[in-house]
mmCIF file of C-alpha atoms in Angstrom:
data_model
loop_
_atom_site.group_PDB
_atom_site.id
_atom_site.type_symbol
_atom_site.label_atom_id
_atom_site.label_comp_id
_atom_site.label_asym_id
_atom_site.label_seq_id
_atom_site.Cartn_x
_atom_site.Cartn_y
_atom_site.Cartn_z
ATOM 1 C CA MET A 669 111.075 99.131 109.475
ATOM 2 C CA ARG A 670 109.055 97.729 106.574
ATOM 3 C CA ARG A 671 105.934 98.831 108.293
ATOM 4 C CA ILE A 672 107.409 102.510 108.733
ATOM 5 C CA TYR A 673 108.562 102.653 105.157
ATOM 6 C CA ALA A 674 104.976 101.468 104.024
ATOM 7 C CA ILE A 675 103.483 104.171 106.166
ATOM 8 C CA LEU A 676 105.837 106.806 104.714
ATOM 9 C CA VAL A 677 105.117 105.593 101.121
ATOM 10 C CA LEU A 678 101.275 105.738 101.701
ATOM 11 C CA ALA A 679 101.532 109.284 103.270
ATOM 12 C CA VAL A 680 103.424 110.575 100.260
ATOM 13 C CA ALA A 681 100.963 108.979 97.759
ATOM 14 C CA LEU A 682 98.008 110.457 99.648
ATOM 15 C CA THR A 683 99.642 113.855 99.907
ATOM 16 C CA GLY A 684 100.518 113.677 96.166
ATOM 17 C CA GLY A 685 96.892 112.697 95.387
ATOM 18 C CA ALA A 686 95.478 115.492 97.454
ATOM 19 C CA ALA A 687 97.771 118.086 95.677
ATOM 20 C CA VAL A 688 96.658 116.764 92.294
ATOM 21 C CA GLY A 689 93.006 116.999 93.341
ATOM 22 C CA VAL A 690 93.421 120.500 94.460
ATOM 23 C CA ALA A 691 95.035 121.448 91.125
ATOM 24 C CA ARG A 692 92.245 119.864 89.160
ATOM 25 C CA ALA A 693 89.704 121.558 91.291
ATOM 26 C CA ALA A 694 91.064 125.042 90.322
ATOM 27 C CA GLU A 695 90.614 124.312 86.651
ATOM 28 C CA GLU A 696 87.204 124.970 85.281
ATOM 29 C CA LYS A 697 85.864 125.350 81.891
ATOM 30 C CA ALA A 698 83.356 128.090 80.676
ATOM 31 C CA LEU A 699 81.347 127.663 77.206
ATOM 32 C CA VAL A 700 80.119 131.004 75.736
ATOM 33 C CA ALA A 701 78.677 132.029 72.332
ATOM 34 C CA GLY A 702 79.814 135.711 71.344
ATOM 35 C CA GLY A 703 79.490 135.907 67.735
ATOM 36 C CA CYS A 704 82.543 135.366 65.880
ATOM 37 C CA PHE A 705 84.781 132.928 68.031
ATOM 38 C CA TRP A 706 87.985 134.532 66.720
ATOM 39 C CA CYS A 707 87.062 137.530 68.549
ATOM 40 C CA VAL A 708 86.136 135.705 71.701
ATOM 41 C CA GLU A 709 89.477 133.900 71.482
ATOM 42 C CA ALA A 710 91.461 137.223 71.092
ATOM 43 C CA ASP A 711 89.307 138.953 74.041
ATOM 44 C CA PHE A 712 89.919 136.158 76.713
ATOM 45 C CA GLU A 713 93.348 134.545 75.940
ATOM 46 C CA GLY A 714 94.939 137.537 77.799
ATOM 47 C CA VAL A 715 92.765 137.582 80.878
ATOM 48 C CA LYS A 716 94.583 136.630 84.050
ATOM 49 C CA GLY A 717 93.782 133.215 85.097
ATOM 50 C CA VAL A 718 92.874 132.009 81.527
ATOM 51 C CA LYS A 719 94.738 129.022 80.335
ATOM 52 C CA SER A 720 93.411 128.641 76.920
ATOM 53 C CA VAL A 721 90.396 129.256 74.586
ATOM 54 C CA VAL A 722 89.306 126.978 71.902
ATOM 55 C CA SER A 723 86.979 127.963 69.116
ATOM 56 C CA GLY A 724 84.243 125.566 68.166
ATOM 57 C CA TYR A 725 80.513 124.855 68.040
ATOM 58 C CA SER A 726 77.835 124.048 70.463
ATOM 59 C CA GLY A 727 74.018 124.043 71.009
ATOM 60 C CA GLY A 728 73.064 121.990 67.831
ATOM 61 C CA LYS A 729 72.328 118.302 67.139
ATOM 62 C CA VAL A 730 74.533 117.736 64.227
ATOM 63 C CA GLN A 731 77.490 115.498 65.204
ATOM 64 C CA ASN A 732 80.945 116.911 64.695
ATOM 65 C CA PRO A 733 79.736 119.882 62.405
ATOM 66 C CA SER A 734 81.917 121.859 60.107
ATOM 67 C CA TYR A 735 82.373 125.498 59.757
ATOM 68 C CA LYS A 736 80.535 125.270 56.318
ATOM 69 C CA GLN A 737 77.594 123.363 57.759
ATOM 70 C CA VAL A 738 77.222 125.787 60.786
ATOM 71 C CA SER A 739 77.657 129.110 58.843
ATOM 72 C CA ALA A 740 75.091 127.828 56.281
ATOM 73 C CA GLY A 741 72.428 127.486 59.090
ATOM 74 C CA GLY A 742 70.213 124.782 59.988
ATOM 75 C CA THR A 743 72.448 122.764 62.247
ATOM 76 C CA GLY A 744 71.176 124.536 65.580
ATOM 77 C CA HIS A 745 74.845 125.266 66.494
ATOM 78 C CA TYR A 746 76.339 128.608 67.573
ATOM 79 C CA GLU A 747 79.926 129.473 67.141
ATOM 80 C CA ALA A 748 81.301 128.981 70.560
ATOM 81 C CA ALA A 749 84.392 129.187 72.655
ATOM 82 C CA GLU A 750 85.544 126.987 75.401
ATOM 83 C CA ILE A 751 87.597 128.814 78.020
ATOM 84 C CA THR A 752 89.758 127.057 80.321
ATOM 85 C CA PHE A 753 90.695 129.015 83.502
ATOM 86 C CA ASP A 754 91.958 128.738 86.992
ATOM 87 C CA ASN A 755 89.044 129.655 89.401
ATOM 88 C CA SER A 756 91.419 130.310 92.121
ATOM 89 C CA VAL A 757 92.490 133.284 90.064
ATOM 90 C CA ILE A 758 89.261 134.384 88.465
ATOM 91 C CA SER A 759 85.804 133.085 89.371
ATOM 92 C CA TYR A 760 83.220 131.645 86.753
ATOM 93 C CA HIS A 761 80.925 134.502 87.786
ATOM 94 C CA ASP A 762 83.556 137.124 87.078
ATOM 95 C CA LEU A 763 84.468 135.627 83.867
ATOM 96 C CA ILE A 764 80.845 135.531 82.623
ATOM 97 C CA ALA A 765 80.519 139.258 83.866
ATOM 98 C CA LEU A 766 83.440 140.150 81.531
ATOM 99 C CA PHE A 767 81.913 138.121 78.764
ATOM 100 C CA LEU A 768 78.651 140.018 79.134
ATOM 101 C CA ARG A 769 80.505 143.397 78.657
ATOM 102 C CA SER A 770 82.281 142.134 75.575
ATOM 103 C CA VAL A 771 79.267 141.703 73.428
ATOM 104 C CA ASP A 772 75.988 143.318 72.516
ATOM 105 C CA VAL A 773 73.746 141.580 74.932
ATOM 106 C CA THR A 774 70.616 143.351 73.465
ATOM 107 C CA ASP A 775 71.062 141.925 70.019
ATOM 108 C CA ALA A 776 69.012 138.584 69.535
ATOM 109 C CA GLY A 777 69.747 138.251 65.866
ATOM 110 C CA GLY A 778 73.459 137.819 65.761
ATOM 111 C CA GLN A 779 76.504 140.107 66.587
ATOM 112 C CA PHE A 780 77.580 143.274 64.850
ATOM 113 C CA CYS A 781 77.937 142.579 61.065
ATOM 114 C CA ASP A 782 77.629 138.739 61.415
ATOM 115 C CA ARG A 783 73.779 137.965 61.368
ATOM 116 C CA GLY A 784 72.012 134.618 61.851
ATOM 117 C CA ASP A 785 71.453 131.992 64.508
ATOM 118 C CA SER A 786 75.068 130.743 64.585
ATOM 119 C CA TYR A 787 76.221 134.176 65.721
ATOM 120 C CA ARG A 788 73.784 134.679 68.527
ATOM 121 C CA THR A 789 75.111 135.072 72.142
ATOM 122 C CA ALA A 790 74.665 132.588 74.900
ATOM 123 C CA ILE A 791 76.197 131.301 78.154
ATOM 124 C CA PHE A 792 76.330 127.412 78.312
ATOM 125 C CA ALA A 793 76.344 126.407 81.962
ATOM 126 C CA ARG A 794 77.725 123.096 83.087
ATOM 127 C CA GLY A 795 75.865 122.187 86.284
ATOM 128 C CA ALA A 796 73.739 123.878 88.880
ATOM 129 C CA ALA A 797 76.564 126.054 90.275
ATOM 130 C CA GLN A 798 77.489 127.653 86.932
ATOM 131 C CA LYS A 799 73.768 128.171 85.992
ATOM 132 C CA ALA A 800 73.342 130.020 89.333
ATOM 133 C CA ALA A 801 76.479 132.057 88.849
ATOM 134 C CA ALA A 802 75.736 133.002 85.328
ATOM 135 C CA GLU A 803 72.155 134.008 86.026
ATOM 136 C CA GLN A 804 73.456 136.210 88.800
ATOM 137 C CA ALA A 805 76.036 137.712 86.535
ATOM 138 C CA VAL A 806 73.298 138.428 83.872
ATOM 139 C CA ALA A 807 70.925 139.944 86.494
ATOM 140 C CA GLU A 808 73.851 142.234 87.710
ATOM 141 C CA ALA A 809 74.760 143.235 84.230
ATOM 142 C CA GLN A 810 71.245 144.110 83.291
ATOM 143 C CA ALA A 811 70.797 146.187 86.383
ATOM 144 C CA ALA A 812 73.929 148.035 85.527
ATOM 145 C CA LEU A 813 73.312 148.497 81.832
ATOM 146 C CA GLY A 814 69.453 149.501 82.296
ATOM 147 C CA GLN A 815 68.422 147.465 79.391
ATOM 148 C CA GLU A 816 67.024 144.143 78.747
ATOM 149 C CA ILE A 817 69.614 141.363 78.178
ATOM 150 C CA VAL A 818 68.609 138.851 75.558
ATOM 151 C CA THR A 819 71.761 136.592 76.065
ATOM 152 C CA PRO A 820 70.264 133.297 77.392
ATOM 153 C CA VAL A 821 71.730 130.878 79.984
ATOM 154 C CA LEU A 822 71.352 127.530 78.543
ATOM 155 C CA LYS A 823 72.256 124.105 79.593
ATOM 156 C CA ALA A 824 75.637 123.058 78.017
ATOM 157 C CA GLY A 825 75.749 120.191 75.651
ATOM 158 C CA LYS A 826 78.593 118.715 73.494
ATOM 159 C CA PHE A 827 81.309 121.219 72.468
ATOM 160 C CA TRP A 828 82.769 120.491 69.195
ATOM 161 C CA PRO A 829 86.258 122.239 68.527
ATOM 162 C CA ALA A 830 86.350 124.031 65.297
ATOM 163 C CA GLU A 831 88.928 123.274 62.313
ATOM 164 C CA GLU A 832 92.452 123.926 63.096
ATOM 165 C CA TYR A 833 92.238 126.690 60.657
ATOM 166 C CA HIS A 834 90.290 128.699 62.946
ATOM 167 C CA GLN A 835 92.321 128.251 66.063
ATOM 168 C CA ASP A 836 94.301 131.185 67.243
ATOM 169 C CA TYR A 837 93.379 132.925 63.968
ATOM 170 C CA TYR A 838 93.939 136.470 65.348
ATOM 171 C CA ARG A 839 97.531 135.927 66.065
ATOM 172 C CA SER A 840 98.588 133.705 63.195
ATOM 173 C CA SER A 841 101.067 134.610 60.453
ATOM 174 C CA ASP A 842 99.766 132.185 57.991
ATOM 175 C CA ILE A 843 98.793 133.738 54.728
ATOM 176 C CA VAL A 844 95.213 133.744 53.569
ATOM 177 C CA LEU A 845 93.672 135.194 50.418
ATOM 178 C CA THR A 846 91.156 138.091 51.353
ATOM 179 C CA ARG A 847 89.224 140.574 49.107
ATOM 180 C CA ALA A 848 92.108 142.915 49.606
ATOM 181 C CA GLY A 849 94.641 140.378 48.536
ATOM 182 C CA PRO A 850 96.991 138.062 50.329
ATOM 183 C CA LYS A 851 97.234 138.867 54.213
ATOM 184 C CA GLN A 852 98.500 137.225 57.386
ATOM 185 C CA LYS A 853 95.627 135.821 59.304
ATOM 186 C CA LYS A 854 96.323 138.301 62.084
ATOM 187 C CA ASN A 855 96.041 141.219 59.738
ATOM 188 C CA ALA A 856 93.061 139.945 57.973
ATOM 189 C CA TYR A 857 91.586 139.538 61.569
ATOM 190 C CA LYS A 858 92.282 143.139 62.573
ATOM 191 C CA PHE A 859 90.640 144.411 59.246
ATOM 192 C CA TYR A 860 87.642 142.206 59.835
ATOM 193 C CA ARG A 861 87.216 143.290 63.419
ATOM 194 C CA LYS A 862 87.377 146.875 62.666
ATOM 195 C CA ALA A 863 85.067 146.706 59.483
ATOM 196 C CA CYS A 864 82.526 144.718 61.498
ATOM 197 C CA GLY A 865 82.056 147.460 64.111
ATOM 198 C CA ARG A 866 82.666 145.259 67.113
ATOM 199 C CA ASP A 867 84.657 147.426 69.419
ATOM 200 C CA GLU A 868 82.564 150.481 68.499
ATOM 201 C CA ARG A 869 79.239 149.057 69.315
ATOM 202 C CA VAL A 870 80.430 147.459 72.628
ATOM 203 C CA LYS A 871 81.822 150.698 73.728
ATOM 204 C CA ALA A 872 78.543 152.723 72.621
ATOM 205 C CA LEU A 873 76.426 150.128 74.608
ATOM 206 C CA TRP A 874 78.599 149.652 77.848
ATOM 207 C CA GLY A 875 80.627 152.817 78.014
ATOM 208 C CA GLN A 876 83.074 152.708 80.753
ATOM 209 C CA MET A 877 81.869 149.251 81.634
ATOM 210 C CA ALA A 878 83.008 147.764 78.470
ATOM 211 C CA PHE A 879 85.415 144.985 78.685
ATOM 212 C CA ARG A 880 88.733 145.961 77.219
ATOM 213 C CA PRO A 881 91.187 142.909 76.676
#
């Protein structure tokens, strides 16, 4: 009886372990830079299969950089976003394809009204499989667009989450002081995005292929 019970316990443990393994295998992280990280969060948090998006910094050598350091330049970091997603719902390739159609992939000097190295676009691939999928997505997007895509596929390094102030900025009701007076963050974000011309430029570049969250 004890032997049977032990076998049953082992079978349950193994089954549970396998289930956990499958669940973990379905969760993947994509790391991209698309100019203002508030906008990347807003674009991708509503995509089916995406679990979360975190704003932060990557691509530089300074440890745990601040927004002030990165925006001032010289750290080598990009404003980046780490997207956690279920790859049984949306593949890494398809997520990158959407990303490319959400930015100006022909601009090597920044994005829209935001200029400088920290606002450049990039795809930070983790491992050979992500690198191959990203390069394929870029090649397909370039063929569809008919223009050279300057968004590079780079080897992913350390991702540093940005200050809490920047997380979920686009939907926060916290009050901030703007040039137009006090506003909720979500309203300040809407004003910024429209004034920066992000959506207009993406639509002009990609037409019907533009990604609309």
